[in-house]
């Protein structure tokens, strides 16, 4: 679902970043403003010669900026150099510095050292989140002792401690906190739990500040989701009550004048459904995350052999950045891989036709030799000069995606990812004997692939597995080289996830429709396979044996196009956004979700200690594995009217890790249900961190498995 231009979370974050790069001065509106009164995020915002400055950031500051702004965008804002605060930096005493950092004592001490050394003319300090008052007082004392107060030009809280890799996808970048492990481990101390919860609340507060909204908050009872919702409600309530001219004042006035409805914020625990974290998804974005470990900064690193016929020569590494203005990625990231492969051919054909038309008009041989040919008329040359940069940029983008697609095809071939995806689509129908046989007889795939298939089946099936059968599965997985450490925890958490899973196929007749649609697409692929092989050769991709197998790989696509399936998070979101259209089973799951309205006069109770929350839930981890319902926290049970209230906009947040598969599924649902007279729906999705299956298993599940073994 493409959000309105200038209205996505990424657009709003870009505007906030560009404002701080403009030394926190208002950005100049121009003709063709968006709904916020500013230019589109990609347009230069400074008409005159900008003030030259240096940008200094810490790790989180870098991660926030890199997915949304390129070096050219920084240059347009007058940033001539961007460096890490931890790097050894040379003095540039006549240039101002902009710091974008987390508020911690280490960073503030480094700023004091920089100013004492006269590295820069002045410092504009921008904290990614609100700086605690004791820390600010300590910094003031440091500054006074060092005599550097005159060097500090400004200090701002920016509320930008979240990463936005897609227009409406965000992450709090909490990989180092291992939130799923921390929130489900019996070994996590109350102080650490409080620190993790406070970091989550801080990030969510920044998201709603950037969006300029005060949402209605819904969450299940018990466990981390309720703790986060309660603290966020209190933080929003305190901010509104304690400052008349608060961070939401301007947006509230605008919303009142336009009648903008309240948005919904749904906070869920990861254990409502673990399957999307482990599944072999078939969308372009999910494949990139699964195969290459697509980072939150939208960077892909691909390893390819120097010589496909001689592996001993080693590999080459190529890194690709999927920029915010990448038209092909914006259009195709959430689409199934077969459609992406078809679209790259369409786009390359379109480019070739436009390039041929341009060369015919100008009389040049090709675009690469444009500068050397001077026989074209002045009028045609002028037209060519206008079109040439756009055509070359488009060609570079398409070539990059051809390289990525070629590498994905190689992985599909070597790991038989298509087979795993197809099995997982209806894995709940498989018997124990069938699954065991598939593990034993599988010829291709990584050990991780076998393990994921088994765990997905085990979490999906209604069949009981005896101790003897469990041992057989463990032995079969071990024989395939799998580390089965996580299975002890999976066995423990299964009861919880079975209570909350809601994944369904939307239409009972979808299987027949799917087969028909697959056949139609397959007919279009019948000659696409040969053309795609030609494209690989044209773009210089070292295909080798891969090119010979493109036809057979694409030929099998008809068998594994994804079904029209809504995941658990999507069904829950639907039941809260549009109760009238939701299934009775989904409404039953959310009937007792707590309700928070930070703008209401109703006060909330005090927040219990994490250990008390554990005791109420009756588990050894936070709410037991996944937080079993039943705790009586400070939230409010929704009235009948509140339960049936509809929303056109929602923020869906997963505590314990987010999945690109869920993001794609939510966007597909929002687009599918926004038809006819229905209000346009928009869903922003985020989590504590974005994890692919491999990282989730090794960094979270295996650690928990060791604790319960």
XYZ file of C-alpha atoms in Angstrom:
709
model
C 0.000 0.000 0.000
C 1.556 3.293 -1.058
C 0.841 6.016 1.499
C -0.042 9.551 0.465
C 3.033 11.448 -0.698
C 4.583 13.294 2.224
C 2.374 11.527 4.765
C 4.242 8.277 5.447
C 6.274 7.708 8.578
C 9.458 7.851 6.497
C 8.467 11.180 4.925
C 7.828 12.677 8.339
C 11.100 11.377 9.716
C 12.988 12.819 6.732
C 11.412 16.226 7.363
C 12.490 16.073 11.018
C 16.055 15.099 10.069
C 16.303 17.828 7.419
C 15.066 20.394 9.909
C 17.821 19.505 12.385
C 20.354 19.600 9.533
C 19.047 23.108 8.851
C 20.199 23.970 12.379
C 16.649 23.472 13.662
C 15.314 26.370 11.610
C 11.948 25.966 9.837
C 12.184 24.550 6.335
C 11.005 26.795 3.536
C 7.737 25.749 1.886
C 7.540 25.987 -1.883
C 4.979 25.537 -4.626
C 3.540 22.023 -4.680
C 3.733 21.577 -0.924
C 2.544 18.366 0.611
C 0.026 18.109 3.408
C 2.615 19.195 5.970
C 3.349 22.456 4.213
C 6.830 21.448 3.073
C 8.426 20.171 -0.062
C 8.490 16.467 -0.800
C 11.212 14.713 1.134
C 13.415 14.156 -1.905
C 13.512 17.797 -3.037
C 16.323 20.226 -2.056
C 15.084 22.407 0.775
C 17.627 25.240 0.698
C 17.401 27.701 -2.177
C 20.436 29.762 -1.227
C 23.971 28.592 -0.587
C 23.706 26.546 2.615
C 25.827 26.912 5.704
C 28.529 24.258 5.498
C 28.685 21.933 8.469
C 29.841 18.544 9.710
C 27.512 15.798 10.892
C 28.730 13.689 13.807
C 26.657 10.660 14.818
C 26.825 7.570 16.986
C 25.816 4.088 15.846
C 22.068 4.597 16.259
C 22.248 8.032 14.633
C 23.945 6.488 11.604
C 21.360 3.719 11.432
C 18.526 6.261 11.570
C 19.904 8.386 8.729
C 21.290 5.787 6.323
C 17.976 4.256 5.088
C 16.344 7.633 4.402
C 19.062 10.021 3.193
C 21.876 9.560 0.707
C 25.151 11.466 0.572
C 23.691 13.755 -2.107
C 20.804 14.610 0.242
C 23.258 15.516 2.988
C 25.259 17.676 0.557
C 22.094 19.534 -0.451
C 21.681 20.420 3.234
C 25.237 21.721 3.454
C 26.774 18.673 5.173
C 30.254 18.317 3.696
C 31.440 15.524 5.992
C 29.714 12.901 8.120
C 31.712 10.944 10.701
C 31.256 8.669 13.696
C 31.649 10.206 17.118
C 33.883 7.253 18.021
C 36.315 7.898 15.136
C 39.594 9.805 15.372
C 38.741 13.183 13.837
C 40.936 16.025 12.624
C 40.207 19.623 13.748
C 38.128 21.784 11.396
C 37.804 24.818 13.687
C 35.966 27.134 11.276
C 33.040 24.756 10.598
C 29.965 24.139 12.754
C 29.176 20.600 13.883
C 25.794 18.926 14.195
C 25.704 16.029 16.659
C 22.989 13.375 16.341
C 23.436 11.011 19.265
C 21.803 8.986 21.985
C 21.738 10.785 25.350
C 24.318 8.905 27.393
C 27.304 9.922 29.498
C 29.850 8.508 27.046
C 28.588 10.624 24.150
C 28.337 13.770 26.255
C 31.869 13.308 27.560
C 33.081 12.935 23.964
C 31.356 16.196 22.967
C 33.060 17.981 25.863
C 36.427 16.574 24.730
C 35.770 17.707 21.144
C 34.990 21.247 22.240
C 38.011 21.386 24.536
C 40.202 20.422 21.565
C 38.570 23.112 19.392
C 37.679 20.521 16.769
C 34.747 22.626 15.533
C 33.537 26.219 15.596
C 30.345 25.358 17.476
C 28.161 22.396 18.345
C 24.463 21.890 17.680
C 23.555 18.931 19.896
C 20.565 16.832 18.879
C 19.532 13.945 21.103
C 17.731 11.045 19.422
C 15.436 10.765 22.452
C 14.631 12.912 25.446
C 17.701 13.501 27.618
C 17.121 12.672 31.320
C 17.410 15.716 33.567
C 20.204 14.254 35.784
C 22.297 13.539 32.696
C 21.694 17.046 31.363
C 22.758 18.511 34.716
C 25.941 16.432 34.658
C 26.673 17.701 31.153
C 26.115 21.278 32.290
C 28.630 20.741 35.101
C 31.143 19.233 32.639
C 30.677 22.152 30.285
C 31.159 24.726 33.033
C 34.291 22.976 34.307
C 35.748 22.733 30.795
C 34.815 26.317 29.881
C 33.179 25.260 26.614
C 29.696 26.738 27.094
C 30.215 29.370 24.382
C 30.830 26.600 21.864
C 27.382 25.051 22.366
C 24.954 26.716 19.963
C 21.817 24.690 20.739
C 20.518 21.533 22.412
C 17.384 19.741 21.186
C 15.476 16.553 21.895
C 14.551 15.233 18.433
C 12.543 12.054 19.179
C 14.110 10.124 16.312
C 15.350 6.942 18.016
C 13.735 4.594 15.497
C 14.766 3.299 12.075
C 12.482 3.482 9.009
C 13.648 1.167 6.190
C 10.289 1.337 4.346
C 7.637 4.081 4.096
C 5.524 2.596 6.902
C 7.869 0.028 8.461
C 9.974 0.887 11.504
C 12.295 -0.744 14.010
C 13.685 0.430 17.323
C 17.038 -1.159 16.450
C 17.226 -3.192 19.656
C 19.164 -6.209 18.352
C 21.798 -5.824 21.058
C 19.150 -5.981 23.784
C 17.889 -9.384 22.490
C 14.383 -8.352 23.513
C 12.656 -11.668 22.832
C 15.159 -13.507 25.004
C 15.168 -10.828 27.710
C 11.373 -10.709 27.976
C 10.937 -14.493 28.046
C 13.910 -15.564 30.140
C 13.581 -16.415 33.825
C 17.149 -15.190 34.306
C 16.420 -11.574 33.368
C 16.483 -9.338 36.432
C 13.802 -6.721 37.144
C 16.259 -3.885 36.530
C 17.112 -5.212 33.078
C 13.448 -5.760 32.252
C 12.664 -2.201 33.274
C 15.499 -0.911 31.094
C 14.269 -2.861 28.063
C 10.642 -1.789 28.588
C 11.670 1.855 29.056
C 13.686 1.751 25.822
C 10.657 0.357 23.957
C 8.385 3.030 25.424
C 10.883 5.750 24.477
C 10.994 4.525 20.883
C 7.211 4.283 20.561
C 6.828 7.745 22.085
C 9.199 9.083 19.426
C 7.180 7.399 16.668
C 3.898 8.981 17.764
C 5.605 12.368 18.235
C 7.003 12.198 14.704
C 3.571 11.252 13.374
C 2.002 13.997 15.476
C -0.745 11.750 16.829
C -2.020 10.620 20.220
C -3.420 7.149 19.556
C -5.918 4.888 21.262
C -3.813 2.004 22.644
C -5.000 -1.607 22.648
C -3.061 -4.616 23.918
C -3.624 -8.112 25.335
C -3.600 -8.637 29.070
C -0.392 -9.706 30.716
C 3.271 -9.869 29.731
C 5.365 -7.264 28.013
C 2.660 -5.786 25.768
C 0.641 -4.615 28.760
C 3.738 -3.246 30.489
C 4.672 -1.248 27.386
C 1.118 0.017 26.854
C 0.745 1.093 30.478
C 4.028 2.982 30.581
C 3.438 4.582 27.186
C -0.045 5.673 28.257
C 1.395 7.253 31.386
C 4.226 8.935 29.459
C 1.805 10.448 26.936
C -0.641 11.451 29.677
C 2.069 13.136 31.760
C 3.425 14.987 28.736
C -0.016 16.317 27.793
C -0.917 17.345 31.348
C 2.425 18.891 32.298
C 2.901 21.166 29.285
C 0.137 23.219 27.720
C 2.144 23.864 24.558
C 3.258 20.277 24.069
C 4.709 18.273 21.178
C 1.222 17.460 19.871
C -0.389 20.915 20.128
C 0.036 22.002 16.513
C -1.012 18.613 15.162
C -4.063 18.490 17.465
C -5.222 21.876 16.206
C -4.830 20.746 12.605
C -6.624 17.466 13.325
C -9.514 19.291 15.007
C -9.994 21.607 12.031
C -9.941 18.752 9.508
C -11.831 16.216 11.599
C -8.976 13.697 11.443
C -9.966 10.592 13.465
C -7.860 9.134 16.235
C -5.445 6.430 15.082
C -5.095 3.053 16.772
C -1.907 1.654 18.309
C -1.949 -2.136 18.731
C 0.850 -3.547 20.882
C 1.327 -7.322 20.729
C 3.754 -9.846 22.132
C 5.833 -11.826 19.676
C 4.541 -15.122 21.024
C 1.063 -14.578 19.594
C 2.555 -16.163 16.460
C 6.146 -17.314 15.983
C 5.607 -18.809 12.523
C 6.189 -15.592 10.484
C 9.601 -15.268 12.137
C 10.602 -18.698 10.817
C 8.722 -19.175 7.545
C 10.235 -19.197 4.063
C 8.330 -16.242 2.659
C 8.048 -15.605 -1.065
C 7.978 -11.800 -1.264
C 10.982 -9.955 -2.667
C 11.745 -8.135 0.583
C 11.431 -11.262 2.723
C 13.655 -13.258 0.376
C 16.317 -10.550 0.573
C 16.103 -10.618 4.371
C 16.183 -14.419 4.513
C 18.900 -15.032 1.930
C 21.173 -12.000 2.367
C 20.289 -10.709 5.823
C 18.826 -7.426 4.546
C 19.751 -4.923 7.243
C 17.499 -2.319 8.817
C 19.543 0.208 6.854
C 18.277 -1.451 3.642
C 21.737 -2.701 2.697
C 22.359 -6.037 0.979
C 25.710 -7.805 0.765
C 25.983 -10.554 -1.834
C 28.835 -13.018 -2.063
C 29.494 -14.560 -5.471
C 32.331 -16.865 -6.585
C 35.212 -15.294 -8.494
C 35.106 -18.304 -10.797
C 31.986 -20.484 -10.682
C 34.002 -23.382 -12.108
C 36.768 -23.039 -9.516
C 35.462 -22.339 -5.969
C 39.048 -22.338 -4.648
C 39.512 -18.834 -6.099
C 37.271 -17.445 -3.382
C 34.349 -15.053 -3.505
C 33.635 -11.425 -4.276
C 31.430 -9.288 -2.044
C 29.120 -6.663 -3.493
C 27.071 -4.298 -1.372
C 23.863 -2.674 -2.597
C 21.900 0.123 -0.914
C 18.149 0.124 -1.510
C 17.608 3.876 -1.376
C 14.386 5.628 -0.402
C 13.964 6.785 -4.030
C 14.428 3.305 -5.545
C 11.328 3.113 -7.761
C 11.621 -0.619 -8.446
C 11.980 -1.562 -4.779
C 9.088 0.711 -3.775
C 6.841 -1.016 -6.303
C 7.962 -4.616 -5.833
C 9.340 -5.158 -2.324
C 6.067 -6.581 -0.957
C 5.171 -8.562 -4.088
C 5.688 -12.307 -4.623
C 8.972 -13.156 -6.317
C 7.401 -14.439 -9.576
C 5.707 -11.076 -10.131
C 8.980 -9.262 -9.414
C 10.788 -11.378 -11.997
C 8.090 -10.499 -14.513
C 8.216 -6.792 -13.675
C 11.991 -6.530 -14.094
C 11.572 -7.770 -17.653
C 8.811 -5.225 -18.298
C 10.911 -2.376 -16.878
C 14.007 -3.367 -18.849
C 11.975 -3.576 -22.049
C 10.512 -0.135 -21.339
C 13.971 1.303 -20.701
C 15.381 -0.223 -23.882
C 12.532 1.208 -25.971
C 13.010 4.698 -24.521
C 16.785 4.513 -24.931
C 16.408 3.368 -28.560
C 13.991 6.208 -29.272
C 16.435 8.723 -27.797
C 19.409 7.437 -29.782
C 17.384 7.520 -33.003
C 16.420 11.161 -32.407
C 19.959 12.263 -31.613
C 21.762 9.984 -34.051
C 24.212 8.664 -31.449
C 25.172 5.007 -31.355
C 24.080 4.432 -27.756
C 23.774 6.277 -24.477
C 27.248 5.268 -23.341
C 28.793 7.117 -26.308
C 26.539 10.153 -26.082
C 29.318 12.574 -25.100
C 31.543 11.495 -28.005
C 28.872 11.948 -30.703
C 28.191 15.512 -31.813
C 26.186 15.036 -34.973
C 22.767 15.505 -33.425
C 20.781 18.698 -33.784
C 20.835 21.220 -30.955
C 17.145 20.675 -30.249
C 17.534 16.915 -29.977
C 20.670 17.300 -27.867
C 18.808 19.544 -25.457
C 16.063 16.938 -25.100
C 18.650 14.212 -24.645
C 20.531 16.136 -21.968
C 17.263 16.469 -20.058
C 16.364 12.767 -20.306
C 19.814 11.200 -20.087
C 20.426 11.464 -16.304
C 17.034 9.935 -15.510
C 17.532 7.094 -18.001
C 21.001 6.287 -16.689
C 19.811 6.339 -13.080
C 16.929 4.044 -13.983
C 19.274 1.658 -15.807
C 21.633 1.554 -12.808
C 18.704 0.709 -10.510
C 17.467 -2.048 -12.820
C 20.969 -3.494 -13.198
C 21.302 -3.608 -9.415
C 18.029 -5.493 -9.065
C 19.017 -7.870 -11.842
C 22.125 -8.747 -9.840
C 20.034 -9.256 -6.699
C 17.451 -11.370 -8.533
C 20.183 -13.487 -10.105
C 21.686 -14.148 -6.670
C 18.248 -15.042 -5.268
C 17.674 -17.465 -8.138
C 20.985 -19.086 -7.274
C 19.889 -19.551 -3.661
C 16.518 -20.914 -4.727
C 18.334 -23.476 -6.822
C 20.937 -24.464 -4.240
C 18.556 -24.604 -1.249
C 15.285 -25.508 -2.994
C 13.585 -22.594 -1.269
C 10.596 -22.992 -3.549
C 10.010 -26.467 -2.149
C 10.170 -25.282 1.473
C 7.791 -22.425 0.739
C 5.340 -24.763 -0.942
C 5.463 -27.247 1.955
C 4.915 -24.530 4.547
C 1.861 -23.125 2.757
C -0.169 -26.171 3.890
C 2.152 -27.652 6.483
C -0.661 -28.151 9.014
C -2.109 -30.835 6.714
C 1.074 -32.934 6.883
C 1.146 -36.018 9.076
C 3.975 -36.790 11.472
C 5.257 -39.516 9.170
C 5.247 -37.211 6.150
C 7.184 -34.461 7.926
C 9.722 -36.936 9.292
C 10.190 -38.419 5.829
C 10.651 -34.983 4.255
C 13.381 -34.136 6.746
C 15.166 -37.425 6.189
C 14.957 -37.399 2.390
C 15.556 -33.699 1.691
C 18.604 -33.369 -0.544
C 19.109 -29.614 -0.558
C 18.917 -26.840 1.967
C 20.795 -25.568 4.970
C 20.369 -27.240 8.366
C 18.424 -24.138 9.359
C 15.866 -24.857 6.593
C 15.080 -28.340 7.944
C 14.747 -27.001 11.473
C 12.428 -24.179 10.396
C 10.174 -26.591 8.514
C 9.803 -28.842 11.546
C 9.165 -25.997 14.018
C 6.536 -24.442 11.737
C 4.777 -27.796 11.434
C 4.963 -28.433 15.177
C 3.498 -24.997 15.991
C 0.754 -25.422 13.356
C -0.424 -28.998 13.784
C -3.180 -30.203 16.084
C -1.502 -33.606 16.369
C 0.110 -34.670 19.617
C 3.727 -35.767 19.472
C 4.772 -38.522 21.865
C 8.145 -38.577 23.581
C 9.312 -41.358 21.281
C 8.195 -39.449 18.167
C 9.860 -36.287 19.467
C 13.120 -38.194 19.849
C 12.829 -39.438 16.264
C 12.434 -35.873 15.002
C 15.415 -34.691 17.046
C 17.583 -37.507 15.715
C 16.537 -36.831 12.108
C 17.313 -33.117 12.476
C 20.637 -33.816 14.158
C 21.544 -36.146 11.287
C 21.009 -33.199 8.927
C 23.429 -31.073 10.944
C 20.783 -29.064 12.813
C 21.413 -27.541 16.224
C 18.290 -28.655 18.097
C 18.959 -26.587 21.217
C 15.938 -24.357 20.627
C 13.454 -27.251 20.516
C 13.176 -27.486 24.296
C 11.847 -23.944 24.382
C 9.621 -24.476 21.330
C 7.961 -27.425 23.092
C 7.315 -25.196 26.104
C 5.957 -22.202 24.159
C 3.686 -24.211 21.860
C 0.688 -24.141 24.192
C 0.689 -20.352 24.238
C 1.020 -19.827 20.497
C -1.732 -22.357 19.781
C -4.094 -20.221 21.876
C -3.490 -17.097 19.787
C -2.772 -18.230 16.198
C -5.419 -17.148 13.696
C -3.819 -17.622 10.264
C -6.510 -18.428 7.723
C -7.036 -18.615 3.974
C -9.481 -15.824 3.145
C -11.634 -17.657 0.610
C -12.439 -21.386 0.811
C -12.379 -21.545 -2.982
C -9.050 -19.746 -3.178
C -7.178 -22.956 -3.949
C -9.004 -23.337 -7.261
C -8.657 -19.632 -8.011
C -5.000 -19.830 -7.066
C -4.414 -22.688 -9.472
C -6.129 -20.769 -12.266
C -4.166 -17.595 -11.504
C -0.958 -19.607 -11.342
C -1.621 -21.062 -14.780
C -2.216 -17.602 -16.229
C 1.028 -16.326 -14.793
C 2.837 -19.442 -15.922
C 1.706 -18.803 -19.497
C 3.290 -15.365 -19.308
C 6.446 -16.949 -17.900
C 6.746 -19.476 -20.708
C 8.917 -17.162 -22.785
C 10.016 -14.875 -19.947
C 12.547 -17.452 -18.733
C 14.622 -17.197 -21.903
C 14.369 -13.403 -21.921
C 15.462 -13.234 -18.286
C 18.513 -15.318 -19.137
C 19.307 -12.827 -21.906
C 18.860 -9.944 -19.458
C 21.335 -11.542 -17.067
C 23.884 -11.687 -19.864
C 23.154 -8.121 -21.005
C 23.744 -6.692 -17.540
C 27.012 -8.582 -17.157
C 25.843 -10.814 -14.328
C 28.245 -13.810 -14.101
C 25.516 -16.412 -14.402
C 27.449 -19.532 -15.434
C 25.381 -22.607 -14.756
C 22.613 -20.431 -13.327
C 21.563 -19.171 -16.749
C 21.038 -22.714 -17.945
C 18.604 -23.361 -15.103
C 16.514 -20.178 -15.238
C 13.930 -21.811 -17.480
C 13.438 -24.812 -15.207
C 13.365 -22.635 -12.075
C 10.761 -20.246 -13.426
C 8.875 -23.104 -15.006
C 8.057 -24.438 -11.561
C 6.689 -21.142 -10.304
C 3.168 -22.168 -11.252
C 3.268 -24.634 -8.358
C 4.070 -22.269 -5.529
C 2.451 -18.876 -5.895
C 1.339 -17.761 -2.408
C -2.242 -18.211 -1.306
C -4.389 -15.281 -0.245
C -3.671 -15.829 3.435
C -4.006 -13.440 6.378
C -1.540 -13.972 9.219
C -2.465 -13.815 12.886
C -1.268 -10.228 13.307
C -3.398 -9.193 10.315
C -6.525 -10.934 11.648
C -6.072 -9.267 15.046
C -5.504 -5.878 13.411
C -8.657 -6.335 11.323
C -10.713 -7.255 14.378
C -9.623 -4.013 16.096
C -9.764 -1.702 13.058
C -12.901 -3.081 11.392
C -14.847 -5.294 13.823
C -17.860 -5.486 11.497
C -15.795 -7.313 8.842
C -13.690 -9.460 11.170
C -14.217 -13.138 11.840
C -15.869 -14.221 15.078
C -12.723 -16.134 16.078
C -10.568 -13.015 15.707
C -13.035 -10.877 17.663
C -13.087 -13.509 20.407
C -9.289 -13.268 20.698
C -9.370 -9.462 21.068
C -12.569 -9.165 23.127
C -10.586 -8.666 26.335
C -7.817 -6.478 24.944
C -7.137 -3.552 27.247
C -8.067 -0.023 26.186
C -6.002 3.106 26.875
C -6.859 6.663 25.838
C -4.073 9.012 27.007
C -6.329 12.030 26.447
C -9.139 10.797 28.700
C -9.599 12.009 32.260
C -9.538 8.501 33.721
C -6.359 8.003 35.740
C -4.418 4.774 35.588
C -3.186 2.692 38.472
C 0.426 2.234 39.434
C 2.648 0.007 37.352
C 3.545 -3.249 39.131
C 7.078 -4.586 39.214
C 8.039 -7.013 36.427
C 8.314 -9.792 38.997
C 4.708 -9.152 40.028
C 3.626 -9.340 36.406
C 5.357 -12.705 36.175
C 3.621 -13.965 39.273
C 0.214 -12.854 38.008
C 0.788 -14.652 34.713
C 1.921 -17.751 36.543
C 5.001 -18.496 34.480
C 8.731 -18.621 34.879
C 9.141 -16.028 32.158
C 7.220 -12.848 31.464
C 3.705 -14.169 31.307
C 5.084 -17.659 30.887
C 6.224 -18.343 27.352
C 4.434 -15.621 25.446
C 2.655 -14.122 28.406
C -0.507 -16.070 29.133
C -3.590 -13.853 29.523
C -5.044 -13.168 32.904
C -2.984 -10.519 34.687
C -4.814 -7.608 36.268
C -2.642 -4.632 35.405
C -3.590 -0.954 35.413
C -5.367 -1.050 32.050
C -9.051 -0.674 31.389
C -11.336 -3.283 29.839
C -12.935 -1.807 26.730
C -16.662 -1.070 26.757
C -18.895 -2.572 24.076
C -18.789 0.677 22.099
C -15.004 0.871 22.347
C -14.663 -2.744 21.220
C -16.777 -2.029 18.143
C -15.083 1.284 17.296
C -13.588 1.385 13.785
C -10.313 2.964 12.679
C -8.902 3.918 9.292
C -5.283 4.218 10.502
C -3.308 1.960 12.819
C 0.191 1.425 14.159
C 0.930 -2.251 14.838
C 3.892 -2.934 17.099
C 5.460 -6.303 17.939
C 7.347 -6.595 21.233
C 10.165 -9.106 20.751
C 10.919 -8.797 17.051
C 9.208 -7.886 13.786
C 8.929 -9.821 10.536
C 8.969 -8.468 6.970
C 6.418 -11.181 6.119
C 3.927 -9.616 8.544
C 4.606 -6.149 7.145
C 3.887 -7.338 3.601
C 0.756 -9.173 4.739
C -0.620 -6.107 6.529
C 0.021 -3.864 3.524
C -1.681 -6.381 1.234
C -4.691 -6.552 3.565
C -4.976 -2.755 3.783
C -4.875 -2.436 -0.007
C -7.318 -5.322 -0.529
C -9.913 -3.998 1.916
C -9.729 -0.393 0.737
C -12.259 -0.736 -2.064
C -15.530 0.856 -3.059
C -16.979 3.184 -0.427
C -14.691 1.954 2.342
C -12.403 4.502 3.941
C -8.793 4.276 2.833
C -6.835 2.197 5.319
C -3.263 2.710 6.373
C -1.232 0.427 8.627
C 2.205 1.270 9.999
C 4.068 -1.792 11.253
C 7.079 -1.958 13.537
C 8.872 -3.867 16.250
C 11.683 -3.796 18.737
C 13.984 -5.099 15.977
C 13.753 -6.604 12.513
C 15.095 -10.165 12.503
C 15.375 -12.811 9.827
C 14.827 -16.484 10.663
C 18.494 -17.328 11.123
C 19.108 -14.524 13.611
C 15.897 -15.252 15.507
C 16.869 -18.898 15.965
C 20.509 -18.380 16.955
C 20.201 -15.142 18.945
C 16.902 -15.703 20.726
C 15.442 -19.232 20.576
C 18.680 -21.141 21.149
C 19.508 -19.039 24.196
C 16.090 -19.797 25.669
C 16.426 -23.467 24.723
C 19.618 -23.753 26.745
C 17.839 -22.353 29.796
C 14.949 -24.830 29.773
C 16.883 -27.925 28.672
